[in-house]
Tab-separated table of C-alpha atoms in Angstrom:
chain	number	residue	atom	x	y	z
A	1	MET	CA	-0.148	-0.018	-0.050
A	2	ASP	CA	1.644	3.310	-0.807
A	3	ALA	CA	2.223	5.548	2.246
A	4	LEU	CA	0.043	8.510	1.269
A	5	ALA	CA	-2.784	6.446	0.245
A	6	GLY	CA	-2.462	4.612	3.573
A	7	LEU	CA	-3.493	7.917	5.167
A	8	LEU	CA	-7.205	7.427	4.184
A	9	GLU	CA	-7.384	4.068	3.200
A	10	GLY	CA	-9.958	2.077	5.371
A	11	PRO	CA	-12.181	4.976	7.050
A	12	ARG	CA	-12.015	7.145	4.049
A	13	ALA	CA	-13.921	10.309	4.191
A	14	ARG	CA	-17.699	9.330	4.458
A	15	GLY	CA	-19.997	12.085	5.040
A	16	ALA	CA	-17.149	14.575	5.379
A	17	PHE	CA	-18.177	18.306	6.043
A	18	MET	CA	-17.479	20.428	3.151
A	19	ILE	CA	-18.376	23.883	2.356
A	20	ARG	CA	-17.653	27.140	0.348
A	21	ALA	CA	-17.280	29.933	2.655
A	22	CYS	CA	-17.598	33.264	1.276
A	23	PHE	CA	-16.937	36.628	3.099
A	24	ASP	CA	-16.387	40.354	2.810
A	25	PRO	CA	-13.934	42.044	5.186
A	26	PRO	CA	-14.040	42.188	8.164
A	27	TRP	CA	-14.500	38.604	8.898
A	28	ALA	CA	-13.341	36.271	11.565
A	29	VAL	CA	-14.531	32.479	12.565
A	30	ARG	CA	-13.525	30.879	15.586
A	31	VAL	CA	-12.996	27.036	15.164
A	32	GLU	CA	-13.475	24.654	18.170
A	33	ASP	CA	-14.945	21.789	16.519
A	34	ARG	CA	-11.924	19.368	17.613
A	35	ALA	CA	-12.039	17.801	14.026
A	36	PRO	CA	-8.959	15.445	13.171
A	37	LEU	CA	-8.158	16.963	10.062
A	38	THR	CA	-9.262	20.117	8.239
A	39	VAL	CA	-8.236	21.386	4.734
A	40	MET	CA	-8.915	24.853	3.651
A	41	LEU	CA	-8.089	25.978	-0.003
A	42	MET	CA	-7.975	29.507	-0.578
A	43	VAL	CA	-9.789	30.474	-4.004
A	44	ARG	CA	-10.186	34.018	-3.772
A	45	GLY	CA	-8.918	36.543	-1.833
A	46	ASP	CA	-6.433	36.180	1.178
A	47	GLY	CA	-6.505	35.443	4.887
A	48	TRP	CA	-5.209	34.563	7.942
A	49	ILE	CA	-5.283	31.360	10.263
A	50	VAL	CA	-4.174	31.947	13.567
A	51	PRO	CA	-3.838	28.892	15.984
A	52	ASP	CA	-3.953	29.547	19.823
A	53	THR	CA	-0.348	28.144	19.988
A	54	GLY	CA	2.125	28.367	17.195
A	55	GLU	CA	2.789	30.672	14.395
A	56	ARG	CA	0.008	32.076	12.354
A	57	VAL	CA	-0.270	31.597	8.470
A	58	ARG	CA	-1.311	33.776	5.733
A	59	LEU	CA	-3.095	32.212	2.894
A	60	ARG	CA	-3.431	34.002	-0.477
A	61	ALA	CA	-5.106	32.680	-3.594
A	62	GLY	CA	-4.150	29.142	-4.566
A	63	ASP	CA	-2.601	28.636	-1.125
A	64	LEU	CA	-3.666	25.513	1.079
A	65	ALA	CA	-3.685	24.854	4.823
A	66	ILE	CA	-4.268	21.742	6.625
A	67	ALA	CA	-5.090	21.645	10.549
A	68	ARG	CA	-4.530	18.847	12.758
A	69	GLY	CA	-7.034	18.565	15.539
A	70	PRO	CA	-8.025	18.855	18.127
A	71	ASP	CA	-6.498	22.158	18.661
A	72	ALA	CA	-8.560	25.304	18.146
A	73	TYR	CA	-7.857	28.204	15.597
A	74	THR	CA	-9.283	31.503	14.191
A	75	CYS	CA	-9.709	32.133	10.518
A	76	ALA	CA	-9.802	35.869	9.684
A	77	ASP	CA	-9.113	38.568	7.377
A	78	ASP	CA	-6.679	40.093	9.874
A	79	PRO	CA	-5.219	38.556	13.116
A	80	ALA	CA	-6.922	41.634	14.972
A	81	THR	CA	-10.443	40.962	13.749
A	82	PRO	CA	-12.822	39.593	16.479
A	83	PRO	CA	-14.503	36.274	15.795
A	84	GLN	CA	-18.084	36.824	14.498
A	85	ALA	CA	-19.044	33.206	14.735
A	86	LEU	CA	-17.898	30.042	16.671
A	87	ILE	CA	-17.785	26.551	15.133
A	88	LEU	CA	-18.321	23.734	17.587
A	89	PRO	CA	-18.514	19.942	17.256
A	90	GLY	CA	-20.748	18.276	14.902
A	91	GLY	CA	-20.846	21.391	12.894
A	92	GLU	CA	-23.023	23.637	15.078
A	93	CYS	CA	-22.580	27.244	14.793
A	94	SER	CA	-23.288	30.107	17.253
A	95	TYR	CA	-22.247	33.516	18.098
A	96	PRO	CA	-19.082	34.027	20.220
A	97	ASP	CA	-21.681	34.674	23.297
A	98	GLY	CA	-23.251	31.394	22.830
A	99	ARG	CA	-26.390	32.405	20.998
A	100	PRO	CA	-27.131	30.047	17.979
A	101	LEU	CA	-26.640	31.417	14.654
A	102	ASN	CA	-29.960	29.635	13.432
A	103	GLY	CA	-28.909	29.476	9.870
A	104	SER	CA	-28.309	33.412	9.475
A	105	MET	CA	-24.930	32.962	7.569
A	106	ASP	CA	-26.289	29.990	5.186
A	107	LEU	CA	-26.042	31.309	1.716
A	108	GLY	CA	-27.546	28.230	-0.220
A	109	VAL	CA	-26.234	24.761	-0.777
A	110	ARG	CA	-22.981	24.115	1.159
A	111	THR	CA	-22.313	27.937	0.954
A	112	TRP	CA	-21.783	29.789	4.051
A	113	GLY	CA	-20.646	33.161	5.044
A	114	ASN	CA	-21.656	37.027	4.714
A	115	ARG	CA	-22.043	37.562	0.816
A	116	PRO	CA	-22.309	34.777	-1.766
A	117	GLU	CA	-19.842	36.419	-4.190
A	118	GLY	CA	-17.630	37.862	-1.451
A	119	ASP	CA	-14.137	39.130	-1.779
A	120	VAL	CA	-12.907	35.994	-0.126
A	121	VAL	CA	-13.778	32.504	-0.935
A	122	VAL	CA	-12.458	29.370	0.919
A	123	LEU	CA	-13.191	25.821	0.092
A	124	ILE	CA	-13.214	23.948	3.475
A	125	GLY	CA	-13.340	20.081	4.144
A	126	THR	CA	-13.538	18.504	7.316
A	127	TYR	CA	-12.877	14.688	8.207
A	128	LEU	CA	-15.037	14.100	11.291
A	129	VAL	CA	-13.248	10.789	12.302
A	130	ARG	CA	-9.675	10.029	12.894
A	131	GLY	CA	-8.744	6.687	11.367
A	132	GLU	CA	-6.230	4.692	13.356
A	133	ILE	CA	-4.406	3.471	10.256
A	134	GLY	CA	-3.756	7.049	9.356
A	135	GLY	CA	-2.673	7.941	12.914
A	136	ARG	CA	1.072	7.262	12.078
A	137	LEU	CA	1.063	9.826	9.490
A	138	LEU	CA	-1.488	12.178	11.135
A	139	ASP	CA	0.732	12.350	14.187
A	140	ALA	CA	3.932	13.256	12.049
A	141	LEU	CA	2.230	16.186	10.840
A	142	PRO	CA	2.594	19.710	12.699
A	143	PRO	CA	-0.760	21.114	14.137
A	144	LEU	CA	-1.036	23.409	11.198
A	145	LEU	CA	0.949	23.450	7.660
A	146	SER	CA	0.512	25.256	4.591
A	147	LEU	CA	1.411	25.108	0.990
A	148	THR	CA	1.721	28.134	-1.279
A	149	SER	CA	0.517	28.127	-4.776
A	150	GLU	CA	4.302	28.310	-5.679
A	151	GLU	CA	4.715	24.961	-3.868
A	152	TRP	CA	2.033	23.037	-5.536
A	153	ASP	CA	-0.379	23.417	-8.365
A	154	CYS	CA	-4.007	22.114	-7.567
A	155	PRO	CA	-5.951	20.878	-10.727
A	156	LEU	CA	-8.982	20.096	-8.413
A	157	THR	CA	-9.888	23.468	-7.588
A	158	PRO	CA	-12.207	24.177	-10.499
A	159	VAL	CA	-13.772	20.778	-9.869
A	160	LEU	CA	-14.554	21.219	-6.525
A	161	MET	CA	-15.916	24.810	-6.974
A	162	ASP	CA	-18.206	23.183	-9.367
A	163	GLU	CA	-19.215	20.149	-7.305
A	164	VAL	CA	-19.370	21.470	-3.808
A	165	THR	CA	-22.599	23.468	-4.708
A	166	ARG	CA	-24.240	20.644	-6.504
A	167	ASP	CA	-27.380	19.050	-4.958
A	168	GLU	CA	-27.862	15.730	-6.702
A	169	PRO	CA	-28.050	12.108	-5.762
A	170	GLY	CA	-24.814	10.657	-4.471
A	171	GLN	CA	-23.195	14.019	-4.240
A	172	GLU	CA	-21.905	13.423	-0.786
A	173	VAL	CA	-19.772	10.517	-2.121
A	174	VAL	CA	-18.355	12.657	-4.903
A	175	LEU	CA	-17.244	15.118	-2.494
A	176	ASP	CA	-15.793	12.636	-0.188
A	177	ARG	CA	-13.489	11.322	-2.900
A	178	LEU	CA	-12.711	14.618	-4.175
A	179	LEU	CA	-11.527	15.730	-0.661
A	180	ASP	CA	-9.568	12.453	-0.404
A	181	LEU	CA	-7.775	13.248	-3.477
A	182	LEU	CA	-7.110	16.853	-2.421
A	183	VAL	CA	-5.481	15.612	0.815
A	184	ILE	CA	-3.423	13.140	-0.730
A	185	ALA	CA	-2.018	15.572	-3.360
A	186	ALA	CA	-1.448	18.115	-0.617
A	187	LEU	CA	0.615	15.994	1.655
A	188	ARG	CA	2.542	14.381	-1.306
A	189	ALA	CA	3.526	17.958	-1.985
A	190	TRP	CA	4.308	18.676	1.595
A	191	PHE	CA	6.438	15.511	2.230
A	192	ALA	CA	8.424	16.321	-0.991
A	193	GLY	CA	9.421	19.812	0.556
A	194	PRO	CA	12.125	20.969	2.697
A	195	ARG	CA	9.834	21.799	5.766
A	196	ALA	CA	8.093	18.239	6.339
A	197	GLU	CA	9.916	15.865	8.891
A	198	ALA	CA	8.345	12.544	7.578
A	199	PRO	CA	7.950	9.646	10.006
A	200	ALA	CA	10.813	7.272	10.140
A	201	TRP	CA	8.596	4.509	8.486
A	202	TYR	CA	7.725	6.699	5.572
A	203	ARG	CA	11.274	7.611	4.817
A	204	ALA	CA	12.130	4.032	5.178
A	205	LEU	CA	9.767	3.000	2.047
A	206	GLY	CA	12.340	4.554	-0.211
A	207	ASP	CA	15.040	1.894	0.854
A	208	PRO	CA	15.209	-0.870	-1.393
A	209	VAL	CA	15.280	-3.526	1.373
A	210	VAL	CA	13.297	-2.302	4.167
A	211	GLY	CA	10.866	-0.438	1.541
A	212	ARG	CA	10.098	-3.942	0.116
A	213	ALA	CA	9.389	-5.398	3.594
A	214	LEU	CA	7.199	-2.587	4.792
A	215	ARG	CA	5.058	-2.855	1.759
A	216	LEU	CA	4.780	-6.728	2.094
A	217	LEU	CA	3.446	-5.947	5.784
A	218	GLN	CA	1.031	-3.546	4.822
A	219	ASP	CA	-0.285	-5.064	1.734
A	220	ALA	CA	-0.683	-8.535	3.497
A	221	PRO	CA	-1.218	-8.015	7.205
A	222	ALA	CA	-3.024	-11.410	7.868
A	223	HIS	CA	-0.171	-13.356	6.149
A	224	PRO	CA	1.901	-15.394	8.804
A	225	TRP	CA	5.064	-13.257	8.646
A	226	THR	CA	8.267	-14.081	10.010
A	227	VAL	CA	11.409	-12.191	10.002
A	228	ALA	CA	12.748	-15.034	7.773
A	229	SER	CA	10.205	-15.035	5.559
A	230	LEU	CA	10.373	-11.263	4.981
A	231	ALA	CA	14.073	-11.427	4.524
A	232	ALA	CA	13.602	-13.784	1.725
A	233	LYS	CA	11.220	-11.836	0.087
A	234	ALA	CA	13.572	-8.772	0.400
A	235	GLY	CA	16.282	-10.676	-0.710
A	236	VAL	CA	18.716	-10.337	2.403
A	237	SER	CA	19.565	-12.490	5.513
A	238	ARG	CA	17.321	-12.465	8.472
A	239	ALA	CA	19.806	-10.654	10.700
A	240	ALA	CA	20.411	-8.074	7.975
A	241	LEU	CA	16.676	-7.065	7.607
A	242	ALA	CA	15.993	-7.090	11.173
A	243	ARG	CA	19.144	-4.829	11.954
A	244	ARG	CA	18.399	-2.284	8.781
A	245	PHE	CA	14.612	-2.468	9.459
A	246	THR	CA	15.123	-1.315	13.209
A	247	GLU	CA	17.585	1.350	12.349
A	248	LEU	CA	15.092	2.799	9.761
A	249	VAL	CA	11.843	2.420	11.088
A	250	GLY	CA	12.798	2.508	14.979
A	251	GLU	CA	11.065	-0.644	15.892
A	252	PRO	CA	11.633	-4.436	14.731
A	253	PRO	CA	9.678	-5.729	11.813
A	254	MET	CA	7.465	-7.813	14.052
A	255	ALA	CA	6.755	-4.811	16.316
A	256	TYR	CA	5.554	-2.778	13.258
A	257	LEU	CA	3.478	-5.463	12.197
A	258	THR	CA	1.405	-5.905	15.477
A	259	GLY	CA	0.901	-2.061	15.437
A	260	TRP	CA	-0.327	-2.266	11.741
A	261	ARG	CA	-2.608	-5.117	12.612
A	262	LEU	CA	-4.068	-3.717	15.636
A	263	ALA	CA	-4.601	-0.296	13.559
A	264	LEU	CA	-6.579	-2.294	11.081
A	265	ALA	CA	-8.640	-4.109	13.885
A	266	ALA	CA	-9.153	-0.674	15.258
A	267	ASP	CA	-10.642	0.683	12.254
A	268	ARG	CA	-12.935	-2.418	11.684
A	269	LEU	CA	-14.328	-2.352	15.095
A	270	ARG	CA	-15.467	1.220	14.570
A	271	ASP	CA	-16.499	0.984	11.039
A	272	THR	CA	-18.248	-2.446	10.583
A	273	ASP	CA	-20.385	-4.892	12.375
A	274	ASP	CA	-17.926	-8.013	11.972
A	275	THR	CA	-17.545	-10.078	14.711
A	276	LEU	CA	-14.315	-10.128	16.560
A	277	GLY	CA	-13.539	-13.517	15.191
A	278	ALA	CA	-13.960	-12.301	11.813
A	279	ILE	CA	-11.605	-9.288	12.268
A	280	ALA	CA	-8.869	-11.253	13.928
A	281	ARG	CA	-8.810	-13.474	10.628
A	282	GLN	CA	-8.653	-10.396	8.442
A	283	VAL	CA	-5.845	-8.856	10.327
A	284	GLY	CA	-3.666	-11.943	11.164
A	285	TYR	CA	-4.674	-13.305	14.526
A	286	GLY	CA	-5.599	-16.890	14.728
A	287	THR	CA	-8.479	-16.573	17.601
A	288	ALA	CA	-10.727	-13.570	18.841
A	289	PHE	CA	-8.993	-14.202	22.205
A	290	ALA	CA	-5.494	-13.703	20.656
A	291	LEU	CA	-6.808	-10.351	19.178
A	292	SER	CA	-8.509	-9.099	22.317
A	293	THR	CA	-5.499	-9.798	24.570
A	294	ALA	CA	-2.962	-7.759	22.142
A	295	PHE	CA	-5.721	-5.178	21.460
A	296	LYS	CA	-5.971	-4.472	25.281
A	297	ARG	CA	-2.296	-4.504	25.979
A	298	VAL	CA	-1.756	-1.602	23.276
A	299	TYR	CA	-5.017	0.420	23.500
A	300	GLY	CA	-5.695	-0.174	27.027
A	301	VAL	CA	-9.318	-1.289	26.605
A	302	SER	CA	-10.974	-4.301	25.254
A	303	PRO	CA	-12.153	-4.541	21.710
A	304	GLN	CA	-15.736	-4.581	22.522
A	305	GLU	CA	-15.197	-1.558	25.049
A	306	PHE	CA	-13.369	0.403	22.033
A	307	ARG	CA	-16.247	-0.654	19.626
A	308	THR	CA	-18.843	0.979	22.312
A	309	VAL	CA	-16.904	4.253	22.639
A	310	ALA	CA	-16.359	4.698	18.895
A	311	ALA	CA	-19.900	4.036	17.882
């Protein structure tokens, strides 16, 4: 599995929150929705993203920012502009004093702000659920990253602008897939740039030996892998693979495989009704008991408790 595709593979965007935000200055929106990942693509005009901690980011037309939750931040025409609206979990909106907005800023299908053809237009896509598989990559992202139009070229902007305001059967699915593509394209550009600090396993994918082993583990987690069988596939000795894998990834091959299998199991517990026995077979555990024991050791709760809380 490709590393960037792995970010959204499994619990891909489903019913993601996506809008076209349109404003005339002065404007400011405080975001406290605790969403795991939010993408902001500046289509027209410019604005600022001001996190509670860390450096603020200015976005101009063509620039993109990704905010990794759950930290709050403010989007505004100017960092000094006081917030006029508050975004809360579940897409609820209110005035800063807590009074509900009651749709007063709704401007049409997936369009929100103070004027439909405002000087500023921002496409915003928000993932509502964090996927355990993507956790390894999400944890490697800074709380707020940005790409200028010079650092990347987004061919999806015209398509997104056309699709976001459509109200047709299956439209949410179309938007979910477009959002996935947007995020993957942006992260590919980000990790190719000098400011990114890619996780060790991501960098290791470029190694001819360890990259081969990683892809085998990711593509076939249910296979009864051993270090010896991995080494044979990678064309090196068992000792050489174990040493090089640990050196580049930061953990031994079987420890990485355990984490990957349990991440897959967590996704299936949250996103399917499969029995624990079925999930165990899918991710490489012989019995439900074996999976349950390993899961509780790493996650601190039983699979059933995890499924109940995640529902």
